[in-house]
Amino acid sequence: MTTVVPTSEEDAALSVVRFASELAWADAGPEVAEPQVSRLCMEAEEFIVMRKWLELASLMITSAELIFSKVSEKDIESIFTIICNLVTKTENPDEVMEIIKVITAKVIQQPNEKPAVRLKILINLYNLLETPYCQFYVYMKALNLAVDGKVTEHIIPSFKKIDSFLKEWKIGIPEQRELFLTISNILKDNKSMSKDSFKFLTNYLATFHGEDAHVLSEAKEEAVRAIVDFVRSPDLFQCDLLDLPAVGQLEKDAKYALLYQLLKIFLTQRLDAYLDYHAANSALLKSYGLVHEECIAKMRLMSLVDLSSDGSGQIPYELIRDTLRINDDEVEQWVVKAITAKLIDCKMDQMNQVVVVSHHTDRVFGQHQWQTLRTKLVTWRGNIANVISTIQANKITEDGSQAAQGLVVR
């Protein structure tokens, strides 16, 4: 089989054109094939001389599908490295974008055929780009290819860099929504990444701040999903969904008002409120795939967090028992569960039958929590200033005493 052996940048492009042309015309016989191959190579030479890089890219990419099916993965990567390198030939950003569109359209055309190789090609193309929006465009194509080709495991590690990517890309709100929702959808079926999926879904919903009712309605189904995901998750105990207009629109929605009420119970109330809700809406919970026993377990932990936030720092065992509706011998078990979930830091005083709480996690972190944190920081700053003043005063006194001793010795 013919192998692409480039000797210079121009020769590399011509080699790809010749290679792809010979593959395309291989079954026609030499009498037909050779003139066609020569014609295509002459066109390529003309495009190179005239610096028509978009036309050259279109010519080189024409037989790409044939390349995928007939050559090794290593040769595919080499060929597309040469094709993708055309984006570096022009300084015209519009032409770069058009070349990108030509390449990506062909690469994603058959996502189930060697999808990992296709994804690698798009990543290599991304790394050649300098224009932020072009990078974002290729990244989104890579995300969609990974989904369609079922190779998302290769793209998931890049999600850790999304914050830095966003700083580089400087994309608008519509593009952010597309990005966040796509990533959330990729992660939602992976149980070990449910928290990350929820985070990106929340980021998506947060982009709807300040939008009118018509635009907010676009996010209604995702807001519903966010509520269900939060209630169902066994390890999510804090969120700011109640502060998001995209979620708030459900409060008075004829179809979803009861679901919004459920979210409010989980974030602001205790187990007894949930049990009353379940008694009246058990069918609704089942329709969303929510298991009553799992909801009870989560609400017990949420209720214990709420008991920890009353400010006294101490919770009687009896109060925990009554609030969580458990037996006396289960109190410490649920306290340990809360500690394990990192919801509270505490000590159990078995002698006095109280839990002494030193720290707790707030279920919501809104304006009230920020104000409380600000007050604590002001207090801490004042305490530190007092400590510094005391140290300085003691140092002055000490220095004065040493000076006086020196005078006596003399």
Coordinates of C-alpha atoms in Angstrom, one line a residue:
M1 CA 0.0 0.0 0.0
T2 CA 1.1 3.5 -0.8
T3 CA 2.5 5.5 2.2
V4 CA 2.6 9.3 2.6
V5 CA 6.2 10.4 2.8
P6 CA 6.3 14.2 3.0
T7 CA 9.6 16.0 2.2
S8 CA 8.5 19.6 2.7
E9 CA 5.3 21.4 3.6
E10 CA 4.2 21.8 -0.1
D11 CA 5.3 18.3 -0.9
A12 CA 3.3 17.0 2.1
A13 CA 0.1 18.5 0.8
L14 CA 0.7 17.2 -2.7
S15 CA 1.5 13.7 -1.2
V16 CA -1.8 13.7 0.6
V17 CA -3.7 14.7 -2.6
R18 CA -1.9 12.1 -4.6
F19 CA -2.4 9.4 -2.0
A20 CA -6.1 10.1 -1.6
S21 CA -6.7 10.4 -5.3
E22 CA -5.0 7.1 -6.0
L23 CA -7.2 5.4 -3.4
A24 CA -10.3 7.0 -4.9
W25 CA -9.5 5.9 -8.5
A26 CA -7.9 2.6 -7.7
D27 CA -10.7 0.5 -9.1
A28 CA -11.0 2.4 -12.4
G29 CA -7.8 1.1 -13.9
P30 CA -4.6 3.0 -14.7
E31 CA -5.8 4.4 -18.0
V32 CA -8.6 6.2 -16.2
A33 CA -7.0 6.8 -12.9
E34 CA -3.7 8.4 -13.9
P35 CA -5.2 11.4 -15.7
Q36 CA -7.5 12.0 -12.8
V37 CA -4.7 11.8 -10.3
S38 CA -2.5 14.1 -12.3
R39 CA -5.4 16.6 -12.7
L40 CA -6.0 16.7 -9.0
C41 CA -2.3 17.1 -8.2
M42 CA -2.1 20.0 -10.7
E43 CA -5.0 21.7 -9.0
A44 CA -3.3 21.3 -5.6
E45 CA -0.1 22.8 -7.0
E46 CA -2.0 25.8 -8.3
F47 CA -3.8 26.3 -5.0
I48 CA -0.4 26.2 -3.2
V49 CA 1.2 28.7 -5.6
M50 CA -1.8 31.1 -5.3
R51 CA -2.1 30.5 -1.5
K52 CA -5.7 29.4 -1.8
W53 CA -5.6 27.4 1.4
L54 CA -9.4 26.9 1.8
E55 CA -9.6 25.5 -1.7
L56 CA -6.6 23.2 -1.0
A57 CA -8.2 22.0 2.2
S58 CA -11.5 21.2 0.4
L59 CA -9.5 19.3 -2.3
M60 CA -7.5 17.3 0.3
I61 CA -10.4 16.4 2.5
T62 CA -12.6 15.1 -0.4
S63 CA -11.5 11.5 -0.1
A64 CA -11.1 11.5 3.6
E65 CA -13.8 8.9 4.3
L66 CA -12.0 6.6 2.0
I67 CA -8.8 7.2 4.0
F68 CA -10.6 6.2 7.2
S69 CA -11.7 2.9 5.9
K70 CA -8.6 1.8 4.0
V71 CA -5.4 2.9 5.8
S72 CA -4.0 2.4 9.3
E73 CA -4.8 4.7 12.2
K74 CA -1.2 5.9 12.2
D75 CA -1.4 6.9 8.6
I76 CA -4.8 8.6 9.2
E77 CA -3.3 10.7 11.9
S78 CA -0.3 11.6 9.7
I79 CA -2.6 12.6 6.8
F80 CA -4.8 14.7 8.9
T81 CA -1.9 16.4 10.6
I82 CA -0.9 17.7 7.2
I83 CA -4.5 18.7 6.4
C84 CA -5.1 20.4 9.7
N85 CA -1.8 22.3 9.4
L86 CA -3.4 24.4 6.7
V87 CA -5.0 26.5 9.4
T88 CA -1.6 27.9 10.2
K89 CA -1.0 29.0 6.6
T90 CA -3.4 32.0 6.6
E91 CA -3.6 35.0 8.8
N92 CA -7.2 35.7 7.8
P93 CA -9.4 34.5 10.7
D94 CA -12.4 34.1 8.4
E95 CA -10.5 31.8 6.1
V96 CA -9.2 29.9 9.2
M97 CA -12.8 29.4 10.3
E98 CA -13.9 28.2 6.9
I99 CA -11.0 25.7 6.7
I100 CA -12.0 24.5 10.2
K101 CA -15.6 23.9 9.1
V102 CA -14.4 21.9 6.0
I103 CA -12.2 19.7 8.1
T104 CA -14.6 19.2 11.1
A105 CA -17.6 18.5 8.8
K106 CA -15.7 15.5 7.3
V107 CA -14.2 14.2 10.5
I108 CA -17.5 14.0 12.4
Q109 CA -19.4 12.6 9.4
Q110 CA -19.1 9.0 10.4
P111 CA -18.6 9.1 14.2
N112 CA -18.9 5.3 14.7
E113 CA -16.0 4.5 12.4
K114 CA -12.7 4.8 14.4
P115 CA -14.2 7.5 16.7
A116 CA -11.1 7.7 19.0
V117 CA -8.9 8.5 16.0
R118 CA -11.4 11.1 14.8
L119 CA -11.4 12.7 18.2
K120 CA -7.7 12.8 18.3
I121 CA -7.7 14.6 15.0
L122 CA -10.0 17.3 16.4
I123 CA -7.9 17.7 19.5
N124 CA -4.8 18.1 17.3
L125 CA -6.6 20.7 15.2
Y126 CA -7.6 22.5 18.4
N127 CA -4.0 22.7 19.5
L128 CA -3.0 24.4 16.2
L129 CA -5.5 27.3 16.7
E130 CA -4.9 30.7 18.2
T131 CA -8.3 32.3 17.7
P132 CA -10.4 31.8 20.8
Y133 CA -13.7 31.3 19.1
C134 CA -12.2 28.8 16.6
Q135 CA -10.9 26.8 19.6
F136 CA -14.4 26.8 21.1
Y137 CA -16.0 25.7 17.8
V138 CA -13.6 22.8 17.5
Y139 CA -14.0 21.8 21.1
M140 CA -17.8 21.6 20.8
K141 CA -17.4 19.5 17.7
A142 CA -15.1 17.2 19.7
L143 CA -17.7 17.0 22.5
N144 CA -20.5 16.0 20.1
L145 CA -18.2 13.5 18.3
A146 CA -17.3 11.9 21.6
V147 CA -21.0 11.5 22.4
D148 CA -22.0 10.1 19.0
G149 CA -19.0 7.9 18.8
K150 CA -19.4 6.7 22.4
V151 CA -15.8 7.7 23.4
T152 CA -16.6 10.3 26.0
E153 CA -14.0 8.8 28.3
H154 CA -11.3 10.5 26.1
I155 CA -12.8 14.0 26.5
I156 CA -14.0 13.9 30.1
P157 CA -10.5 14.7 31.6
S158 CA -10.6 18.1 29.8
F159 CA -13.6 19.1 31.9
K160 CA -11.3 20.0 34.8
K161 CA -9.9 22.8 32.6
I162 CA -13.2 24.4 31.6
D163 CA -12.8 27.4 33.9
S164 CA -9.4 28.2 32.3
F165 CA -10.8 27.5 28.8
L166 CA -13.7 30.0 29.4
K167 CA -11.2 32.7 30.3
E168 CA -9.4 32.1 27.0
W169 CA -12.4 31.7 24.8
K170 CA -14.4 34.7 26.1
I171 CA -17.6 33.2 24.6
G172 CA -21.0 34.7 25.0
I173 CA -24.0 33.5 27.1
P174 CA -25.6 31.3 24.3
E175 CA -22.3 29.5 23.8
Q176 CA -21.8 29.0 27.5
R177 CA -25.3 27.5 27.8
E178 CA -24.5 25.1 25.0
L179 CA -21.2 24.1 26.6
F180 CA -22.5 23.6 30.1
L181 CA -25.5 21.6 29.1
T182 CA -23.5 19.4 26.8
I183 CA -21.0 18.6 29.5
S184 CA -23.7 18.0 32.1
N185 CA -25.5 15.6 29.7
I186 CA -22.2 13.7 29.1
L187 CA -21.6 13.2 32.8
K188 CA -25.1 12.5 34.0
D189 CA -25.0 8.8 33.1
N190 CA -21.8 8.2 35.0
K191 CA -22.8 7.7 38.7
S192 CA -19.3 8.6 39.9
M193 CA -19.6 12.0 38.3
S194 CA -23.1 12.9 39.3
K195 CA -21.8 15.8 41.4
D196 CA -19.9 17.2 38.4
S197 CA -22.9 16.8 36.2
F198 CA -25.1 18.7 38.7
K199 CA -22.4 21.5 38.9
F200 CA -22.4 22.0 35.1
L201 CA -26.2 21.9 35.0
T202 CA -26.3 24.5 37.8
N203 CA -23.8 26.6 35.8
Y204 CA -26.2 26.3 32.8
L205 CA -29.2 27.5 34.8
A206 CA -27.2 30.3 36.3
T207 CA -26.7 31.9 32.8
F208 CA -30.4 32.8 32.8
H209 CA -30.1 35.5 35.4
G210 CA -31.9 38.7 34.2
E211 CA -33.8 37.0 31.3
D212 CA -37.4 37.5 30.7
A213 CA -40.1 34.9 31.1
H214 CA -39.9 33.8 27.5
V215 CA -36.2 33.0 27.6
L216 CA -36.5 31.5 31.1
S217 CA -39.0 29.0 29.7
E218 CA -36.2 27.5 27.6
A219 CA -34.6 26.3 30.8
K220 CA -37.7 24.9 32.4
E221 CA -37.1 21.2 31.7
E222 CA -33.4 21.5 32.8
A223 CA -34.6 23.2 36.0
V224 CA -36.9 20.3 36.7
R225 CA -34.0 17.9 36.1
A226 CA -31.8 19.8 38.5
I227 CA -34.3 19.5 41.3
V228 CA -34.8 15.8 40.7
D229 CA -31.1 15.2 40.5
F230 CA -30.5 17.1 43.8
V231 CA -33.2 15.3 45.7
R232 CA -32.2 11.9 44.4
S233 CA -28.4 12.4 45.0
P234 CA -27.2 10.7 48.2
D235 CA -24.2 13.0 48.5
L236 CA -25.5 16.4 47.5
F237 CA -26.6 18.4 50.5
Q238 CA -26.0 22.0 49.5
C239 CA -27.0 24.0 46.4
D240 CA -28.2 27.5 45.4
L241 CA -31.1 26.4 43.1
L242 CA -33.5 28.5 45.1
D243 CA -31.6 31.6 44.1
L244 CA -31.8 30.9 40.3
P245 CA -34.6 32.5 38.3
A246 CA -34.6 29.5 36.0
V247 CA -35.7 27.4 38.9
G248 CA -37.8 30.1 40.6
Q249 CA -40.1 30.2 37.6
L250 CA -41.4 26.7 38.7
E251 CA -42.8 28.0 41.9
K252 CA -46.0 29.2 40.3
D253 CA -46.0 26.8 37.3
A254 CA -49.1 24.8 37.1
K255 CA -47.2 21.6 36.2
Y256 CA -44.1 21.9 38.3
A257 CA -45.1 24.0 41.4
L258 CA -45.3 20.8 43.6
L259 CA -41.8 19.8 42.5
Y260 CA -40.5 23.3 43.5
Q261 CA -42.2 22.9 46.9
L262 CA -40.3 19.6 47.3
L263 CA -36.9 21.4 46.7
K264 CA -37.9 24.0 49.2
I265 CA -38.6 21.4 51.8
F266 CA -35.2 19.7 51.3
L267 CA -33.3 23.0 51.5
T268 CA -35.3 24.9 54.2
Q269 CA -37.4 22.4 56.3
R270 CA -37.2 19.2 58.3
L271 CA -38.3 15.6 58.0
D272 CA -41.8 16.2 59.3
A273 CA -42.5 18.6 56.4
Y274 CA -41.3 16.0 53.9
L275 CA -43.4 13.2 55.4
D276 CA -46.5 15.5 55.2
Y277 CA -45.6 16.2 51.5
H278 CA -45.2 12.5 50.7
A279 CA -48.5 11.6 52.2
A280 CA -50.2 14.0 49.8
N281 CA -47.9 13.5 46.7
S282 CA -46.5 10.0 46.8
A283 CA -47.5 9.4 43.1
L284 CA -45.7 12.5 42.0
L285 CA -42.5 11.3 43.7
K286 CA -42.7 7.9 42.0
S287 CA -43.3 9.6 38.6
Y288 CA -39.9 11.3 38.9
G289 CA -38.2 8.0 40.0
L290 CA -37.7 9.3 43.6
V291 CA -37.6 6.5 46.2
H292 CA -39.4 7.4 49.5
E293 CA -36.9 5.5 51.8
E294 CA -33.9 7.3 50.1
C295 CA -35.7 10.6 50.5
I296 CA -36.3 9.9 54.2
A297 CA -32.6 9.1 54.7
K298 CA -31.5 12.2 53.0
M299 CA -34.0 14.4 54.9
R300 CA -32.8 13.0 58.2
L301 CA -29.3 14.2 57.4
M302 CA -30.6 17.5 56.2
S303 CA -32.7 17.9 59.4
L304 CA -29.7 17.1 61.5
V305 CA -27.8 19.9 59.7
D306 CA -30.7 22.2 60.4
L307 CA -30.6 21.4 64.1
S308 CA -26.8 22.2 64.0
S309 CA -27.5 25.7 62.7
D310 CA -29.6 27.0 65.6
G311 CA -26.5 28.8 67.1
S312 CA -26.4 27.1 70.5
G313 CA -23.8 24.6 69.5
Q314 CA -25.4 21.8 71.4
I315 CA -28.1 19.4 70.3
P316 CA -29.8 17.1 72.9
Y317 CA -30.0 13.4 71.9
E318 CA -33.7 13.6 72.6
L319 CA -34.2 16.4 70.1
I320 CA -32.3 14.5 67.4
R321 CA -34.4 11.4 68.1
D322 CA -37.7 13.2 67.8
T323 CA -36.7 15.3 64.8
L324 CA -35.3 12.4 62.8
R325 CA -38.1 10.1 64.1
I326 CA -35.7 7.3 65.1
N327 CA -35.0 5.2 68.2
D328 CA -32.8 6.2 71.0
D329 CA -30.1 3.7 70.0
E330 CA -30.0 5.1 66.5
V331 CA -29.1 8.7 67.4
E332 CA -25.3 8.3 67.4
Q333 CA -25.5 6.2 64.2
W334 CA -27.1 9.2 62.4
V335 CA -24.6 11.6 63.9
V336 CA -21.8 9.5 62.6
K337 CA -23.4 9.4 59.1
A338 CA -23.5 13.2 59.2
I339 CA -19.9 13.4 60.2
T340 CA -18.9 10.9 57.4
A341 CA -20.8 13.0 54.9
K342 CA -18.8 16.1 56.2
L343 CA -22.0 17.8 57.1
I344 CA -21.0 18.6 60.7
D345 CA -17.9 18.6 62.9
C346 CA -18.9 17.6 66.4
K347 CA -18.3 15.6 69.5
M348 CA -20.8 13.3 71.2
D349 CA -21.1 13.8 74.9
Q350 CA -22.6 10.5 76.0
M351 CA -22.6 11.5 79.7
N352 CA -24.9 14.5 79.1
Q353 CA -26.6 13.1 76.1
V354 CA -25.8 16.0 73.8
V355 CA -24.0 16.6 70.5
V356 CA -21.5 19.5 70.7
V357 CA -21.3 21.0 67.2
S358 CA -18.2 23.0 66.2
H359 CA -19.0 23.4 62.5
H360 CA -21.8 22.6 60.1
T361 CA -22.5 22.9 56.4
D362 CA -25.3 25.2 55.3
R363 CA -27.9 23.7 53.0
V364 CA -28.1 27.0 51.1
F365 CA -25.4 29.7 50.9
G366 CA -27.3 32.8 50.1
Q367 CA -27.3 36.5 51.2
H368 CA -27.8 35.6 54.9
Q369 CA -24.9 33.1 54.9
W370 CA -22.6 35.7 53.2
Q371 CA -23.6 38.3 55.8
T372 CA -22.8 35.8 58.6
L373 CA -19.5 35.0 57.1
R374 CA -18.7 38.7 56.7
T375 CA -19.5 39.3 60.4
K376 CA -17.2 36.4 61.4
L377 CA -14.4 37.8 59.3
V378 CA -14.8 41.3 60.8
T379 CA -14.7 39.7 64.3
W380 CA -11.6 37.6 63.5
R381 CA -9.8 40.7 62.0
G382 CA -10.6 42.6 65.2
N383 CA -9.3 39.8 67.4
I384 CA -6.1 39.5 65.3
A385 CA -5.6 43.3 65.6
N386 CA -6.0 43.1 69.4
V387 CA -3.4 40.3 69.6
I388 CA -1.0 42.3 67.5
S389 CA -1.5 45.3 69.7
T390 CA -0.9 43.3 72.8
I391 CA 2.3 41.8 71.4
Q392 CA 3.6 45.2 70.4
A393 CA 2.7 46.7 73.9
N394 CA 4.5 43.8 75.6
K395 CA 7.5 44.3 73.4
I396 CA 7.7 48.0 74.2
T397 CA 7.4 47.2 77.9
E398 CA 10.1 44.5 77.7
D399 CA 12.4 46.8 75.7
G400 CA 11.9 49.6 78.4
S401 CA 12.7 47.2 81.2
Q402 CA 15.9 46.0 79.5
A403 CA 17.0 49.6 79.0
A404 CA 16.4 50.5 82.6
Q405 CA 18.4 47.4 83.7
G406 CA 21.3 48.6 81.5
L407 CA 21.3 52.0 83.2
V408 CA 21.5 50.4 86.6
V409 CA 24.5 48.2 85.6
R410 CA 26.4 51.2 84.3

